Structures are given as structure tokens and as C-alpha cells.
Backbone as JSON, one array per atom type, in Angstrom:
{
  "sequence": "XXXXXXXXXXXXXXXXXXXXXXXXXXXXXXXXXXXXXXXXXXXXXXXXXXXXXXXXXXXXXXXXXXXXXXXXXXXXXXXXXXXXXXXXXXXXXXXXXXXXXXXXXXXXXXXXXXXXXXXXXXXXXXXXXXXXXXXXXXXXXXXXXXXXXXXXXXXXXXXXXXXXXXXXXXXXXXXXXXXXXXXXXXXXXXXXXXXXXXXXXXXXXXXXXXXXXXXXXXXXXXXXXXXXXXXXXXXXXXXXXXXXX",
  "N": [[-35.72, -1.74, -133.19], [-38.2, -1.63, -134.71], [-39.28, -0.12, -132.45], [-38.13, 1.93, -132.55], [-39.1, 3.29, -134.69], [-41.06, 3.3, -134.31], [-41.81, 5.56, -132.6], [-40.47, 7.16, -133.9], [-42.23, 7.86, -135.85], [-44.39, 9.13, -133.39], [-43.55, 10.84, -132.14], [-43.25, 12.87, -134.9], [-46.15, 12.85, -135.32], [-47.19, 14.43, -132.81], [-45.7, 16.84, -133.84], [-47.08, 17.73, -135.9], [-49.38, 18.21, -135.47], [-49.0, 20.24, -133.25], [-48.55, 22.17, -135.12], [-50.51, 22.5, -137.21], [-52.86, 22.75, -135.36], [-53.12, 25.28, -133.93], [-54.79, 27.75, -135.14], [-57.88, 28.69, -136.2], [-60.57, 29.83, -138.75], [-62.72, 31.84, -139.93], [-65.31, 33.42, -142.19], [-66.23, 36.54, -142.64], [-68.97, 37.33, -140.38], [-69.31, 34.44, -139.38], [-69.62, 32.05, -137.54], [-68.29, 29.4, -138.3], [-66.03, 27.53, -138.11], [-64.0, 27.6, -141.19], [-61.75, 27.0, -142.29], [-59.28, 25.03, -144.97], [-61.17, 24.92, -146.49], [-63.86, 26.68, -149.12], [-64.31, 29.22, -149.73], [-67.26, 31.56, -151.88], [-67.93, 33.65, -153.19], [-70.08, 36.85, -155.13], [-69.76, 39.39, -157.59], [-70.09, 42.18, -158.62], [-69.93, 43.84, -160.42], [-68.81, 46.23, -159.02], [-66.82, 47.81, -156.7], [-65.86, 45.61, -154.6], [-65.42, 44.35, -151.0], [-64.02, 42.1, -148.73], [-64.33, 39.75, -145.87], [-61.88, 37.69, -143.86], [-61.34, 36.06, -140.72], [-58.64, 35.37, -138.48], [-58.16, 33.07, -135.92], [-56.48, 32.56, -133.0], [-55.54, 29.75, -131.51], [-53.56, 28.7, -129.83], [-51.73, 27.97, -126.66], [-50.12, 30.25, -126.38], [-48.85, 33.5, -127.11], [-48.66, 34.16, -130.7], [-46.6, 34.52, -133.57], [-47.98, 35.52, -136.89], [-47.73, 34.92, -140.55], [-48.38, 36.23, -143.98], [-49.67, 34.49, -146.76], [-50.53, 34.59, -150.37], [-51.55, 32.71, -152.7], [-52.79, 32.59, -155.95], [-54.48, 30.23, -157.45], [-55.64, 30.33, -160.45], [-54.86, 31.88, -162.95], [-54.83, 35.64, -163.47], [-56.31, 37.14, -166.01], [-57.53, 39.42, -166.97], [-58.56, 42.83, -166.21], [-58.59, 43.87, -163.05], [-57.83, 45.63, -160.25], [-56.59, 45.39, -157.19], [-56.63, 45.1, -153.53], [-55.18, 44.14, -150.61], [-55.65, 43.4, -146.78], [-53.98, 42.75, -143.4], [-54.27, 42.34, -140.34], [-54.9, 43.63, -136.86], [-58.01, 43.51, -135.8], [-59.96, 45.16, -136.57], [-58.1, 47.22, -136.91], [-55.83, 49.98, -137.87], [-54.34, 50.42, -141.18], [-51.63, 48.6, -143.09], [-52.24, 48.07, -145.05], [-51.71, 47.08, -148.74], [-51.39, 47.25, -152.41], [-51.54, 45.37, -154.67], [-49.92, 43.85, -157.31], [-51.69, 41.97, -159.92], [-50.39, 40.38, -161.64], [-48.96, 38.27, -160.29], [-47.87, 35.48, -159.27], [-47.67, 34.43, -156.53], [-47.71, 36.08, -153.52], [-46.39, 37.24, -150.65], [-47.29, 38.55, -147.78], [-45.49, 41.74, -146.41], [-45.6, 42.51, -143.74], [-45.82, 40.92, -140.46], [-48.33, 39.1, -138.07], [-49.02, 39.63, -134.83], [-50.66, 38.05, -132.76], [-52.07, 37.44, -129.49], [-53.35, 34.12, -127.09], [-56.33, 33.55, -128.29], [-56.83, 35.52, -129.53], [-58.15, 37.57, -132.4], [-57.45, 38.19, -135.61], [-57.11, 39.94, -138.93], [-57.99, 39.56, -142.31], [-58.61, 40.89, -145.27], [-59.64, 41.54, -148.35], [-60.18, 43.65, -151.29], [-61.58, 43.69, -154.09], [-61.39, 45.58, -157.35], [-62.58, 47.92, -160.23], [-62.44, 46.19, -162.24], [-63.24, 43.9, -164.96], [-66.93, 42.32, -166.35], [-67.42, 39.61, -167.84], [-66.06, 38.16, -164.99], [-63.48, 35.59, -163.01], [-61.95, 35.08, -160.17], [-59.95, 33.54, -158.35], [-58.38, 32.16, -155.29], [-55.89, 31.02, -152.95], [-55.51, 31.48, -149.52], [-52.95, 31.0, -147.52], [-51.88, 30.65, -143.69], [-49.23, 31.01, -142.13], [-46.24, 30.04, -140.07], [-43.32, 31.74, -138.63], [-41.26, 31.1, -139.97], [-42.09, 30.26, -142.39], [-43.22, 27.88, -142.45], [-46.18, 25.96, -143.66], [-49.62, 26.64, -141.76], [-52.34, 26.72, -141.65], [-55.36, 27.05, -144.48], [-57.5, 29.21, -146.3], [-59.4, 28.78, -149.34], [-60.46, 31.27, -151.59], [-62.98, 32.42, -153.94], [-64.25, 34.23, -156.59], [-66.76, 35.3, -158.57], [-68.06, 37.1, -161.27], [-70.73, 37.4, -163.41], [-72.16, 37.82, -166.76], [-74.55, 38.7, -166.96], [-75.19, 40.15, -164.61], [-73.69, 42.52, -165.08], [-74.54, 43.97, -167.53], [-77.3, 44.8, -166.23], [-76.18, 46.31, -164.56], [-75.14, 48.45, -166.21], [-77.57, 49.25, -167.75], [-79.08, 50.45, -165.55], [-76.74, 52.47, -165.01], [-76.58, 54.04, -162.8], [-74.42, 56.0, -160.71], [-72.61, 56.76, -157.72], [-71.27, 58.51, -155.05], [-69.24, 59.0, -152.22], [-68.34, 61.3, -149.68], [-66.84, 63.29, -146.93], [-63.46, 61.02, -146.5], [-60.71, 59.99, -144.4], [-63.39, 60.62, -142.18], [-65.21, 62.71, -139.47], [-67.68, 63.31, -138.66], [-70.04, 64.01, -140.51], [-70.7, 62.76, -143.24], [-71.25, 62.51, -146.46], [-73.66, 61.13, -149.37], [-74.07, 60.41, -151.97], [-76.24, 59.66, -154.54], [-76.59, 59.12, -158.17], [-78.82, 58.79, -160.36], [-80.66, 57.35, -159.39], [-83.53, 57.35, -157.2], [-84.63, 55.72, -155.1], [-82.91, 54.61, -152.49], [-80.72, 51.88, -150.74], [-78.7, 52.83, -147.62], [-75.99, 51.38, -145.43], [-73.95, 50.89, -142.88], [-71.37, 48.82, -142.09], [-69.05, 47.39, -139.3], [-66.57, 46.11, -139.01], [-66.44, 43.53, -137.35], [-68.85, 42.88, -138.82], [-71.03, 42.98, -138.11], [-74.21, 44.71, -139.02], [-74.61, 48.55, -138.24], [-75.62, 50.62, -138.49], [-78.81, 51.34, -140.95], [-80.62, 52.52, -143.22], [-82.94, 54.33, -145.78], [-82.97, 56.12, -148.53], [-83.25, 58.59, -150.45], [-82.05, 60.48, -153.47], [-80.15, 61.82, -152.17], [-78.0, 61.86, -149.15], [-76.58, 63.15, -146.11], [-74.94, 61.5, -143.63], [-75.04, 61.21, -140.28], [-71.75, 60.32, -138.84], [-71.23, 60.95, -135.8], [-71.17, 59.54, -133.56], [-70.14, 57.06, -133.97], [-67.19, 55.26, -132.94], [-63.49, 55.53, -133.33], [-62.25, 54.21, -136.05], [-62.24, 51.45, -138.66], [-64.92, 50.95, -140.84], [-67.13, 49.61, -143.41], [-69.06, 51.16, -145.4], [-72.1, 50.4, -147.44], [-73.96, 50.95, -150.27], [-77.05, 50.6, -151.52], [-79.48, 49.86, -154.36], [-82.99, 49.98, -153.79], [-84.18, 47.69, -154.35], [-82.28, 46.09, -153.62], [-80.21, 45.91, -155.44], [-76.5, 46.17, -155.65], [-74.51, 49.02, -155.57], [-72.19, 50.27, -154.46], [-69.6, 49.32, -152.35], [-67.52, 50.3, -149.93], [-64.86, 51.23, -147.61], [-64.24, 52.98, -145.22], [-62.89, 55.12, -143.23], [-63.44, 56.43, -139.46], [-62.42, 59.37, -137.54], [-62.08, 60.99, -135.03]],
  "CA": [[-35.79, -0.95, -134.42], [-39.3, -1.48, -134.74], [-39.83, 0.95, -131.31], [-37.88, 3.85, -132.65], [-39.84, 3.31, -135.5], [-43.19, 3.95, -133.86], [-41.92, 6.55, -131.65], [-39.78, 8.54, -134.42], [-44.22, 8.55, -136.13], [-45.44, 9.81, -132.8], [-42.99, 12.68, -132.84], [-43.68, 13.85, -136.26], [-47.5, 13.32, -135.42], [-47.12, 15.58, -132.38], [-45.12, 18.21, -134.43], [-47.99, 18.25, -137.34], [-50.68, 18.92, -134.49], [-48.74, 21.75, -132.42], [-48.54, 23.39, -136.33], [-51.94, 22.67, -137.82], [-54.14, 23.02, -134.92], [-53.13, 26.57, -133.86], [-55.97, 28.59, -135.64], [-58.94, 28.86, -137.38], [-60.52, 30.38, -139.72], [-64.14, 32.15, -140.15], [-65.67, 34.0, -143.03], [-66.85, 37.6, -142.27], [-69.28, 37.28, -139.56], [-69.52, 33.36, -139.42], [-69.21, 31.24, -136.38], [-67.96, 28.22, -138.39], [-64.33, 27.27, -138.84], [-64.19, 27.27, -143.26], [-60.32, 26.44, -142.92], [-59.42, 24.01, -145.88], [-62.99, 24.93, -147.5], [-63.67, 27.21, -150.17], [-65.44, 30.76, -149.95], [-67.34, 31.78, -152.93], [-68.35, 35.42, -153.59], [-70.37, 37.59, -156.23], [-69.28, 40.4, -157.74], [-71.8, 42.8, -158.97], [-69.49, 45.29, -161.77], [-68.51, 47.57, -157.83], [-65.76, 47.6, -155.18], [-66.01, 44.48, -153.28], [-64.37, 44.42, -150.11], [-64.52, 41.22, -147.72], [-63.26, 39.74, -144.87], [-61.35, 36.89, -143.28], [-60.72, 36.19, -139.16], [-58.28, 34.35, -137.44], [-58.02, 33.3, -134.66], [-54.9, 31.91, -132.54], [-56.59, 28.72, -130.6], [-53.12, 27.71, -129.42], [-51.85, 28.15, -125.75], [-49.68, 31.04, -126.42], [-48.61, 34.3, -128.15], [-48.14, 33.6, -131.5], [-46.82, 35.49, -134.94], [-48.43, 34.67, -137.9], [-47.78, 35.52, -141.89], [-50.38, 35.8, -144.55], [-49.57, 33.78, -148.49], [-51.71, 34.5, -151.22], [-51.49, 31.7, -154.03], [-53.1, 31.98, -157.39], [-55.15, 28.62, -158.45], [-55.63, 30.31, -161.31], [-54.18, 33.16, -163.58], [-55.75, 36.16, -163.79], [-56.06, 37.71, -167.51], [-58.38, 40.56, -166.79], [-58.32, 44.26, -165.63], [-58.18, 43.82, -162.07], [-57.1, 46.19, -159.09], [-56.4, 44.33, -155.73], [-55.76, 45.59, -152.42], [-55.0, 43.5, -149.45], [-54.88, 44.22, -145.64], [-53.75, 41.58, -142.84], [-53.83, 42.84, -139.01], [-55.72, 43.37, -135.62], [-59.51, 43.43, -135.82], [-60.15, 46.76, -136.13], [-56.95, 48.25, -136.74], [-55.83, 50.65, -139.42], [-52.87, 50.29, -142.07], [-51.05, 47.61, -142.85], [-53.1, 47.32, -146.47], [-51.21, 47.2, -149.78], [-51.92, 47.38, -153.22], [-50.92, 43.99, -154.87], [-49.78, 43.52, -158.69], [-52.39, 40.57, -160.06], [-49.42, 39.3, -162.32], [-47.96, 37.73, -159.33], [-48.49, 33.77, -158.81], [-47.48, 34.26, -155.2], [-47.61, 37.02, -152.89], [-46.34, 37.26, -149.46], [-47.77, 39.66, -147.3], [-44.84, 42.19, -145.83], [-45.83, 42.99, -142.53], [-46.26, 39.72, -139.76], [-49.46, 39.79, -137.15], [-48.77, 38.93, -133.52], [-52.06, 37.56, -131.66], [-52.07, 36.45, -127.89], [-53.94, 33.26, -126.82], [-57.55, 33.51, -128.35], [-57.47, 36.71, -130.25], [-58.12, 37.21, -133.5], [-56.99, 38.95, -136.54], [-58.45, 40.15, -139.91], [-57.81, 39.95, -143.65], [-59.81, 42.18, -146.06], [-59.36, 41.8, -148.86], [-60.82, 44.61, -152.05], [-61.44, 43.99, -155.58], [-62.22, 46.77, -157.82], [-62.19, 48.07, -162.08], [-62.67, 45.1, -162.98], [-64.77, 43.76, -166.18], [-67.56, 41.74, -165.92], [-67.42, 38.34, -166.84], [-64.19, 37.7, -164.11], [-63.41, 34.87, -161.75], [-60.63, 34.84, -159.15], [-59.51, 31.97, -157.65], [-56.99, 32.25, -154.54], [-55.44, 30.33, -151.51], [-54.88, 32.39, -148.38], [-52.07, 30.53, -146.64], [-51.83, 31.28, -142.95], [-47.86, 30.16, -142.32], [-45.43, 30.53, -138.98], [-42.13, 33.05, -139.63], [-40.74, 30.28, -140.68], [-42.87, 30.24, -143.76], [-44.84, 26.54, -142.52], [-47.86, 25.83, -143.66], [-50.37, 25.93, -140.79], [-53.74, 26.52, -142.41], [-55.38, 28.02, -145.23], [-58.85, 28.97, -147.25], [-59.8, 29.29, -150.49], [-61.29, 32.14, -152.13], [-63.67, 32.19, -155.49], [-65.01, 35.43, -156.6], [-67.17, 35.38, -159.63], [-68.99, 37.94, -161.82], [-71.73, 37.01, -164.53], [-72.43, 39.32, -167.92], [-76.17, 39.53, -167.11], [-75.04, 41.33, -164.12], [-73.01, 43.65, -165.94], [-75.59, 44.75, -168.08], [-78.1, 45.12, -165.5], [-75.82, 47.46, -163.95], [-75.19, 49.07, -166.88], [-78.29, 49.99, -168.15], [-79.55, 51.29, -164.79], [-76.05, 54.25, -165.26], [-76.06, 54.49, -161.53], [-72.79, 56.48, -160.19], [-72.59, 56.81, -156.43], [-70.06, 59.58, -154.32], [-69.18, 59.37, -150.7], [-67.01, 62.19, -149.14], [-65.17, 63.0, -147.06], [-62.81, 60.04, -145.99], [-61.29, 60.07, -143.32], [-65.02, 61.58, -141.91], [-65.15, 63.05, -138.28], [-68.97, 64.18, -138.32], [-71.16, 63.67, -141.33], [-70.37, 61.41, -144.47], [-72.28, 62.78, -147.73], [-73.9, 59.95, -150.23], [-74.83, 60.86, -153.54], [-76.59, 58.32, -156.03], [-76.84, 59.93, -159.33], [-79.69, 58.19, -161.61], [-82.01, 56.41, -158.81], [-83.83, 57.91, -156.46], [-84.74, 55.0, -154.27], [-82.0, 54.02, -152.35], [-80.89, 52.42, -149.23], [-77.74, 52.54, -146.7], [-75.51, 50.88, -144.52], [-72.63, 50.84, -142.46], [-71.39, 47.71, -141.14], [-68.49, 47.18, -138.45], [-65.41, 45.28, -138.79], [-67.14, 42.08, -137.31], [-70.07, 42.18, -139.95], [-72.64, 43.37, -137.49], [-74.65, 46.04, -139.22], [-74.82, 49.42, -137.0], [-76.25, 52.02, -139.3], [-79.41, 51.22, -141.5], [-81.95, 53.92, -143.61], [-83.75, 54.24, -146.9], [-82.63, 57.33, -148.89], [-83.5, 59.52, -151.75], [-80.54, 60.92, -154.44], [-79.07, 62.49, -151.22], [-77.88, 62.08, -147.57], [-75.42, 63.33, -145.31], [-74.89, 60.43, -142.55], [-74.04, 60.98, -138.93], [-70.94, 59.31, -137.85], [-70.29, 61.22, -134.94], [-71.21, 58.73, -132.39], [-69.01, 55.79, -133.78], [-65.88, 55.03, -132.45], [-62.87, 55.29, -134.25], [-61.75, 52.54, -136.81], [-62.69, 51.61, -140.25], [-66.05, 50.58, -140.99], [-67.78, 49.92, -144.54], [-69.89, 51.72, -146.11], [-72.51, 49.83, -147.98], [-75.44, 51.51, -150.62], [-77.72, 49.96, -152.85], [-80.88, 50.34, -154.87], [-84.38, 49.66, -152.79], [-84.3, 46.31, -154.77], [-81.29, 44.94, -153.51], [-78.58, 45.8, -156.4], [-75.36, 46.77, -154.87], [-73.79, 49.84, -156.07], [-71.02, 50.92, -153.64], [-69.12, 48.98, -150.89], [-66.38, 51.47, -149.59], [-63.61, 51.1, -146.72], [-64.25, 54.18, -144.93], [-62.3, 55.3, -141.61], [-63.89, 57.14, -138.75], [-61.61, 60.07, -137.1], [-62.64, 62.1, -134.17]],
  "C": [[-37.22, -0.51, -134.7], [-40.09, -0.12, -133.8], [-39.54, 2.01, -132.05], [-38.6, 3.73, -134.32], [-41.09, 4.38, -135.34], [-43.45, 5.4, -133.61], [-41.38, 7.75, -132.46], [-41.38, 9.1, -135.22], [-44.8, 9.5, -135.47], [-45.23, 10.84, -132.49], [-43.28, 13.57, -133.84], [-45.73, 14.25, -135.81], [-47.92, 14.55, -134.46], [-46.19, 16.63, -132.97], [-46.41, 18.66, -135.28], [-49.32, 18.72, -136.23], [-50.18, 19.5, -133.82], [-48.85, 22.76, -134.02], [-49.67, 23.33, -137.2], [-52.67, 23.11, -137.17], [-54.14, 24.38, -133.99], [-53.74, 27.07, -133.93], [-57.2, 28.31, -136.34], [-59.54, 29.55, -137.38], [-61.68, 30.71, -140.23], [-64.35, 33.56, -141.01], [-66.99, 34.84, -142.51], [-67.48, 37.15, -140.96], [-69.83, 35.4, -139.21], [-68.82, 33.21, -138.21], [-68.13, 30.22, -136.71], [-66.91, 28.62, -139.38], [-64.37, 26.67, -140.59], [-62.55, 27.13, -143.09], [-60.24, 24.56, -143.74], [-60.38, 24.05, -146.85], [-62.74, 26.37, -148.47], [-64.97, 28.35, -149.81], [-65.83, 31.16, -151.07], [-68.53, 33.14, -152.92], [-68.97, 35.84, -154.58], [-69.84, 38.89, -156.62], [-70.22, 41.15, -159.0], [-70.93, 44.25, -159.44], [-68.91, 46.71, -160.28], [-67.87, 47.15, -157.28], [-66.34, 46.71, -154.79], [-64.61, 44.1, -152.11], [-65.23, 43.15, -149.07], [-63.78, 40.84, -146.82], [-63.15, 38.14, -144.36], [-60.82, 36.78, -141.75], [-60.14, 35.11, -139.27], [-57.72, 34.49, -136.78], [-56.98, 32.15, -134.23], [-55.7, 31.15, -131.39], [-54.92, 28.15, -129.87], [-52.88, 28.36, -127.96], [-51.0, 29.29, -125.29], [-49.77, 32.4, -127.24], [-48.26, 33.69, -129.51], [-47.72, 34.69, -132.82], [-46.94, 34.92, -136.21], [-47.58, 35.52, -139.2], [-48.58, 34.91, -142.71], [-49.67, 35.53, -146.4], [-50.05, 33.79, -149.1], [-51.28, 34.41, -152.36], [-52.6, 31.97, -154.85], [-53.3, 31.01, -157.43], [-55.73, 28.99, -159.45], [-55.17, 31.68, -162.02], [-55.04, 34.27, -163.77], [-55.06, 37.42, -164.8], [-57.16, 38.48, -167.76], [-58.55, 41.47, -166.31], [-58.97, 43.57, -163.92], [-57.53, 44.66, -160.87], [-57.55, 45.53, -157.98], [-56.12, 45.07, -154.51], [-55.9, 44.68, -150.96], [-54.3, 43.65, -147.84], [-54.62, 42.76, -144.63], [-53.56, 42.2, -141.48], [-54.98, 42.71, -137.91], [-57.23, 43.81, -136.22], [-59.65, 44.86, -135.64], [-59.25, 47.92, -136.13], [-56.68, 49.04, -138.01], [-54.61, 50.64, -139.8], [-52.74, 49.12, -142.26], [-52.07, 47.0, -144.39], [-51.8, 47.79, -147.68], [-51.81, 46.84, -150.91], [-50.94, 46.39, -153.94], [-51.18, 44.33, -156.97], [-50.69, 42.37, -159.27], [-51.71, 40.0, -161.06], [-48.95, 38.49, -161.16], [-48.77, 36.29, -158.68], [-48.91, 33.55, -157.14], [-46.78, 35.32, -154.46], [-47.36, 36.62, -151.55], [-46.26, 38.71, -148.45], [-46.33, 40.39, -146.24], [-44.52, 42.21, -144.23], [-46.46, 41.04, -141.43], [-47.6, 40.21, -138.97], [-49.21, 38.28, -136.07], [-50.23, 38.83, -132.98], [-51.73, 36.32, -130.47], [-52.87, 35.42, -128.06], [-55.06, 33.8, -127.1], [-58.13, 34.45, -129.07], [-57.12, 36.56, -131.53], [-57.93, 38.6, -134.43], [-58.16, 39.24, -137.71], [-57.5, 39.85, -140.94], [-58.92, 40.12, -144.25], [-58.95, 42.04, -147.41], [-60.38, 42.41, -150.31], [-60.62, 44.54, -153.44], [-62.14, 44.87, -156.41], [-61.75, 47.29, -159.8], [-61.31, 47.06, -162.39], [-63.62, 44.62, -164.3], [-65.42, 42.42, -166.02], [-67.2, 40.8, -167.1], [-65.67, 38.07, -166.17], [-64.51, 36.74, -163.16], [-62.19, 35.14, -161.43], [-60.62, 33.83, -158.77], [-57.74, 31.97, -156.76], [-56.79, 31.6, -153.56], [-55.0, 31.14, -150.45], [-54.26, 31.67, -147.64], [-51.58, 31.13, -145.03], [-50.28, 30.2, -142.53], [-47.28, 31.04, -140.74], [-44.19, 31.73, -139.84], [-41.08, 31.83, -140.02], [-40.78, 29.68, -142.08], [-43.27, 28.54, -143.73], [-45.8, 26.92, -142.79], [-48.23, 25.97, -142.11], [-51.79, 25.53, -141.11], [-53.79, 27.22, -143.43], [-56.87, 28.17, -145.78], [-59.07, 29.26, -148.64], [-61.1, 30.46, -150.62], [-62.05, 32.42, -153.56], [-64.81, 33.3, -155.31], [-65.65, 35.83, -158.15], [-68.2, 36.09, -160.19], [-69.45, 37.04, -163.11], [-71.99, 38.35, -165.41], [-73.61, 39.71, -167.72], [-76.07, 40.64, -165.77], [-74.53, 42.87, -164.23], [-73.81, 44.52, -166.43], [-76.77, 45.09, -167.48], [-77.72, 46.58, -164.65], [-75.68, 48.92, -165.32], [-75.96, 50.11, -167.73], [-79.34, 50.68, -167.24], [-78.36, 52.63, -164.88], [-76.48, 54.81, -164.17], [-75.14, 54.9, -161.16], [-73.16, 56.9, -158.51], [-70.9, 57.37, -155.94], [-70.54, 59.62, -152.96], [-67.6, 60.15, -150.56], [-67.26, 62.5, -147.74], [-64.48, 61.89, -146.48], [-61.38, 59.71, -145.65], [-62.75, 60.92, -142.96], [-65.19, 61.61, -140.08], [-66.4, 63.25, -137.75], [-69.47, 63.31, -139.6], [-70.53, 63.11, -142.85], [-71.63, 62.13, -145.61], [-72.33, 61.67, -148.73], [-74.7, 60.68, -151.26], [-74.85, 59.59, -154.72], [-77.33, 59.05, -157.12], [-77.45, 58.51, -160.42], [-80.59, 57.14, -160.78], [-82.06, 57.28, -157.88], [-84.61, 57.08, -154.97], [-84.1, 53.81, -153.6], [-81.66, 53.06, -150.86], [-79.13, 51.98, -148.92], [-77.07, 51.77, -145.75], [-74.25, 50.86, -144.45], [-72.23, 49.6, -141.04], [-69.58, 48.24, -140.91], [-67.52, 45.96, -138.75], [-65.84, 43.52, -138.56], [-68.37, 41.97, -137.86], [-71.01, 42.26, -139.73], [-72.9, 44.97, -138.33], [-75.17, 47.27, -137.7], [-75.59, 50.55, -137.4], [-77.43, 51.62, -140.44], [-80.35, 52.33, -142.23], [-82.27, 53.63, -144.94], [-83.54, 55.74, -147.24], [-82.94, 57.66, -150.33], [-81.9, 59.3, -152.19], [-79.63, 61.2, -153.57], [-78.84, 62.03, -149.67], [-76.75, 62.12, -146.75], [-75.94, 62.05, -143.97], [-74.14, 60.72, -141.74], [-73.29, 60.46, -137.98], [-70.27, 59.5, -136.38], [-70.11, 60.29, -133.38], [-70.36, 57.35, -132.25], [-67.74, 56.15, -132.93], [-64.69, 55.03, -133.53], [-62.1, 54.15, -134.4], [-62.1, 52.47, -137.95], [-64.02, 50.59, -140.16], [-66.16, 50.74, -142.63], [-68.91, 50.25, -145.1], [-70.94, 51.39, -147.45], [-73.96, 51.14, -148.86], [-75.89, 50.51, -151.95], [-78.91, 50.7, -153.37], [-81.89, 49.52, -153.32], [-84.56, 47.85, -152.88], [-83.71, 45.17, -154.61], [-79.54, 45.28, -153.94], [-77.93, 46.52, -155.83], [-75.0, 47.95, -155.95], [-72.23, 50.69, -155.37], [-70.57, 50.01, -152.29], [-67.98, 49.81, -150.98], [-65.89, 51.39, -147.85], [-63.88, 52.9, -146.35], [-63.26, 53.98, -143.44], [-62.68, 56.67, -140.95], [-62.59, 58.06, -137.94], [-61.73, 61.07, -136.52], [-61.32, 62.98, -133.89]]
}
């Protein structure tokens, strides 16, 4: 009795390690596995768009689905949009209700042995002071747990008003953009650029006046973001752009 005791343990323990140790789980361009740990973000009164990889460590194909729990309610203007797919791929984003305790992402994502996926996810008109607080559940189609990370995204009022009483507005067109990308920052004149890459490596850097058309014709197509700030630092625009030759 005692044996099938032991042995009905060492079954369950090999079931919980073929379904936990599957993936993990690195924040934007980070090396190090943050599954179970807690990501914590600023939010600076502008679009914030960030990102989540994972990756399929087990010895096969596998198809994942993506859970996003509420740890806490959110009772503040809020637009959400959340995408879940191949590294680099386009679609597969939706625009999420923030009444909703518990979201489950529509669409599954198949990754072979070793490759890895993305989630992105974009908060935007919002009011400053806001926290978020969410669980990204990475689950089989069976809806198991396998892993998951937390997310904590918090704005402060002195940033608010910092932004506020600089009355910076910033316009990028057109998007999709095949050739040249126009940036307009209305109320500073010392600005600077960037356009980072899916995996978080910056590829595009400059220092710009009120104006500048930017030449994307040499990327590749895919979606890249579109970063501008002041000279000083302060963010004013992250933007989800997609390249389209």
C-alpha cells in the first residue's frame, strides 16, 4: 500500500514537471527568465506599449493560450489593447474591455521546440494617477496552468503635470509607412527619435527639431515601435507602427 503510495507521488510529480517546465518567460529584451516574478512599469500620461517573450523549452511542438487575470479592479479611464503571436508577426491584437476580471485571449499560438512568441501589450487615455495590476497566465488548450508573470504599471500626478505644463502634442503619419514616416512635435523644439525592433534592440536613433520625415525604406517588413521624446528624456509618443514595402 505504502509502494503505490510513493509511486502514485512520483507520477503526479512527473506530470507537474512535463506542465510547468515547458517555457519561460523574459521581459522585453531581457535574458532572464521573470516567470512567477513581477514586472513593474511607468507610465508617463502617453501610449505605452510593452512586451512579453515566450519561449517553448520543451522537446516538442507545442500550442499555447494566453489568460489575463485582474489582481486588482480597474476604476479609471483606460483603453487596452492586447496582441499574443509569433515574434514579429502581424494581427492577432484585440481591443480588450477593462471591466473584465478575466480575459482569455481568442486566438491559440503554436511554437516548435525553442521558439518563441510575443505578447504586447498597449495602454493608452488614461488619467494620471493609475495603477494596473495583472497576471498573464500562459495555459495548455486545455486551459492548465503552466506559467505566468505579473504585470504592475503605475503612473504618478507629478508626472502628469509635468507633462502637462510642457502642452507637447506629437503626429506620426502615415501607418502602414512604405518609405518615409513624418514626426511632428508641436511645442518643443528639441527632440529626439527612435525606432526599436520587436526584440528591443534599437535600430534607428537621431536628435530632431519640430520636424522630420524618417527613412524606413531599408527595414524589413513587420511592426516596429516608434519611440520620441524630449532631449531630456520625457517620453511623449510610443507608437506600434508597421513597415510595408
Amino acid at each position: 500500500m505504502k509502494k503505490n503510495y510513493i509511486y502514485t507521488l512520483l507520477i503526479i510529480s512527473l506530470i507537474s514537471s512535463a506542465l510547468f517546465g515547458q517555457i519561460e518567460i523574459y521581459d522585453n529584451n531581457s535574458t532572464t527568465n521573470v516567470a512567477g516574478q513581477t514586472i513593474t512599469i511607468a507610465l508617463y500620461n502617453a501610449d505605452y506599449e510593452g512586451y512579453i517573450y515566450v519561449k517553448n523549452t520543451s522537446n516538442r511542438t507545442e500550442e499555447y493560450k494566453l489568460v489575463r487575470k485582474q489582481l486588482a479592479p480597474v476604476d479609471f479611464n483606460l483603453s487596452e489593447q492586447l496582441c499574443f503571436g509569433a515574434v514579429g508577426g502581424l494581427g492577432n491584437c484585440y481591443d480588450i474591455s477593462t471591466d473584465l476580471d478575466r480575459y482569455e485571449f481568442p486566438t491559440p499560438l503554436i511554437l516548435e521546440q525553442g521558439k518563441q512568441g510575443m505578447i504586447e501589450y498597449i495602454f493608452g487615455d488614461y488619467d494620471i494617477p493609475v495603477e494596473v495590476s495583472y497576471r498573464y497566465y500562459i495555459t495548455n488548450t486545455l486551459g492548465e496552468y503552466i506559467d505566468s508573470v505579473d504585470l504592475k504599471a503605475v503612473g504618478s500626478l507629478g508626472v502628469k503635470e509635468m507633462t502637462k505644463v510642457a502642452n507637447i502634442t506629437v503626429s506620426s503619419y502615415p501607418n502602414p509607412v512604405s518609405n518615409l514616416i513624418t514626426v511632428n512635435v508641436n511645442g518643443s523644439n528639441d527632440n529626439l527619435i527612435k525606432i526599436v525592433d520587436v526584440l528591443g534592440k534599437t535600430i534607428y536613433v537621431e536628435k530632431i527639431g519640430a520636424s522630420k520625415k524618417v527613412d524606413v525604406s531599408n527595414l524589413s517588413n513587420g511592426v516596429y515601435i516608434l519611440k520620441v521624446a524630449t532631449a531630456n528624456g520625457t517620453p511623449l509618443q510610443s507608437k506600434r507602427i508597421v513597415v510595408k514595402h
